[in-house]
Amino acid sequence: MLTLFAGMSCRTASVGAGPPIVQPGAPGETSHVIAAAKAVDLSRVQYTAADVRFMQGMIGHHAQALEMTELLASRTASEDMRKLALRIEVSQADEIKMMQRWLEARRQTIPSEHAHHMQGATLMPGMLTPEEMGHLAAAKGAEFDRLFLEFMIKHHEGALVMVQELFSTPRAGQESEIFAFASDVDADQRMEIDRMGAMLKEFQK
């Protein structure tokens, strides 16, 4: 009877405890188990001014990537380059719409996708200067392909810097939508950097 009672008590305790709650870590950090009370607190986390700046800045950053893919359509003969450009175009165009909706829902200023063309505009990390964009636009064929990959790798690396700056800012990057989006940007851009790096090596052979 004692053994049976002890076994029943263990099962009851196990059921009452429930599964562990795991909080994902920021890119490059490990996940960890948190208490239920902490999980409730996290669900109430609000966005910060740094979150708003991240979304506003990333809209312009993504918009320039789309401008780069538009150039590719008439300047490359590589089907692989066209496929790469299409992936970038589809994903970043969708993300721009998501960021605009996020800002609108919080009644924050939605910057123009062309704001980086304004006189004296501050470029986000990794963004091409007007001179670099002009250099890219003037190239064709294999030279364009090489420049596009080099510049887009630089561009993507800038996005990683923006994510890192967000997560290193106190209380920033914790609101659920911001955390998920910034984490996805980090993962996606790293994968594309690896893919473009491999393509660039092939062009350099």
CSV table of N, CA and C in Angstrom, one decimal, residues 11 16 23 28 51 58 67 70 76 85 87 99 110 123 129 140 143 148 152 154 163-165 172 175 180 182-183 187:
chain,number,residue,atom,x,y,z
A,11,ARG,N,2.9,10.6,-9.5
A,11,ARG,CA,2.2,10.9,-10.7
A,11,ARG,C,1.4,12.2,-10.6
A,16,GLY,N,0.6,18.0,-11.9
A,16,GLY,CA,0.5,19.4,-11.4
A,16,GLY,C,1.6,20.3,-11.9
A,23,GLN,N,12.2,29.8,-22.5
A,23,GLN,CA,12.3,31.1,-23.2
A,23,GLN,C,13.4,31.1,-24.2
A,28,GLY,N,22.4,33.8,-31.0
A,28,GLY,CA,23.7,33.6,-30.4
A,28,GLY,C,23.7,33.2,-28.9
A,51,ASP,N,12.7,49.6,-30.2
A,51,ASP,CA,12.0,48.7,-31.1
A,51,ASP,C,11.5,49.5,-32.3
A,58,MET,N,14.8,49.5,-40.4
A,58,MET,CA,14.8,48.2,-41.2
A,58,MET,C,13.9,48.4,-42.5
A,67,GLU,N,15.7,47.6,-54.3
A,67,GLU,CA,16.2,48.4,-55.4
A,67,GLU,C,17.4,47.7,-56.1
A,70,GLU,N,16.0,45.0,-58.3
A,70,GLU,CA,15.4,45.5,-59.5
A,70,GLU,C,16.5,45.7,-60.6
A,76,THR,N,21.9,40.7,-65.5
A,76,THR,CA,22.5,39.4,-65.3
A,76,THR,C,22.0,38.4,-66.4
A,85,ALA,N,17.7,36.6,-56.3
A,85,ALA,CA,17.1,37.9,-56.3
A,85,ALA,C,15.6,37.8,-56.0
A,87,ARG,N,14.1,35.4,-54.2
A,87,ARG,CA,13.9,35.0,-52.8
A,87,ARG,C,14.1,36.3,-51.9
A,99,MET,N,6.3,45.3,-41.2
A,99,MET,CA,6.8,46.4,-40.3
A,99,MET,C,5.9,47.6,-40.4
A,110,ILE,N,5.5,56.0,-39.9
A,110,ILE,CA,5.9,55.0,-40.9
A,110,ILE,C,6.8,55.8,-41.9
A,123,LEU,N,22.2,56.6,-43.4
A,123,LEU,CA,22.1,55.2,-43.9
A,123,LEU,C,22.3,54.2,-42.7
A,129,THR,N,26.1,53.4,-50.4
A,129,THR,CA,26.1,54.8,-50.6
A,129,THR,C,25.6,55.0,-52.0
A,140,LYS,N,27.4,45.3,-65.7
A,140,LYS,CA,26.6,44.3,-66.4
A,140,LYS,C,27.3,42.9,-66.4
A,143,GLU,N,30.5,41.0,-64.2
A,143,GLU,CA,31.0,42.0,-63.3
A,143,GLU,C,29.8,42.5,-62.3
A,148,PHE,N,27.1,42.6,-57.2
A,148,PHE,CA,25.8,42.4,-56.5
A,148,PHE,C,26.0,41.5,-55.3
A,152,MET,N,25.5,42.8,-51.6
A,152,MET,CA,24.4,42.3,-50.8
A,152,MET,C,24.9,41.6,-49.6
A,154,LYS,N,27.5,42.6,-47.8
A,154,LYS,CA,27.7,43.7,-46.9
A,154,LYS,C,26.4,44.3,-46.4
A,163,VAL,N,20.3,44.0,-35.7
A,163,VAL,CA,19.7,43.1,-34.7
A,163,VAL,C,20.5,43.0,-33.4
A,164,GLN,N,21.8,43.0,-33.6
A,164,GLN,CA,22.7,42.9,-32.4
A,164,GLN,C,22.5,44.2,-31.6
A,165,GLU,N,22.5,45.3,-32.2
A,165,GLU,CA,22.3,46.6,-31.5
A,165,GLU,C,20.9,46.6,-30.7
A,172,ALA,N,15.0,46.3,-24.8
A,172,ALA,CA,14.5,46.3,-26.3
A,172,ALA,C,14.5,44.9,-26.8
A,175,GLU,N,9.4,42.5,-26.7
A,175,GLU,CA,8.0,42.4,-27.1
A,175,GLU,C,7.9,41.2,-28.1
A,180,ALA,N,10.4,37.9,-32.3
A,180,ALA,CA,10.3,36.9,-33.3
A,180,ALA,C,10.9,37.4,-34.7
A,182,ALA,N,13.0,40.0,-35.3
A,182,ALA,CA,14.5,40.2,-35.3
A,182,ALA,C,15.2,38.9,-35.3
A,183,SER,N,14.7,37.9,-34.6
A,183,SER,CA,15.4,36.6,-34.6
A,183,SER,C,15.4,36.0,-36.0
A,187,ALA,N,18.5,34.9,-38.4
A,187,ALA,CA,18.7,33.6,-39.0
A,187,ALA,C,18.7,33.6,-40.5
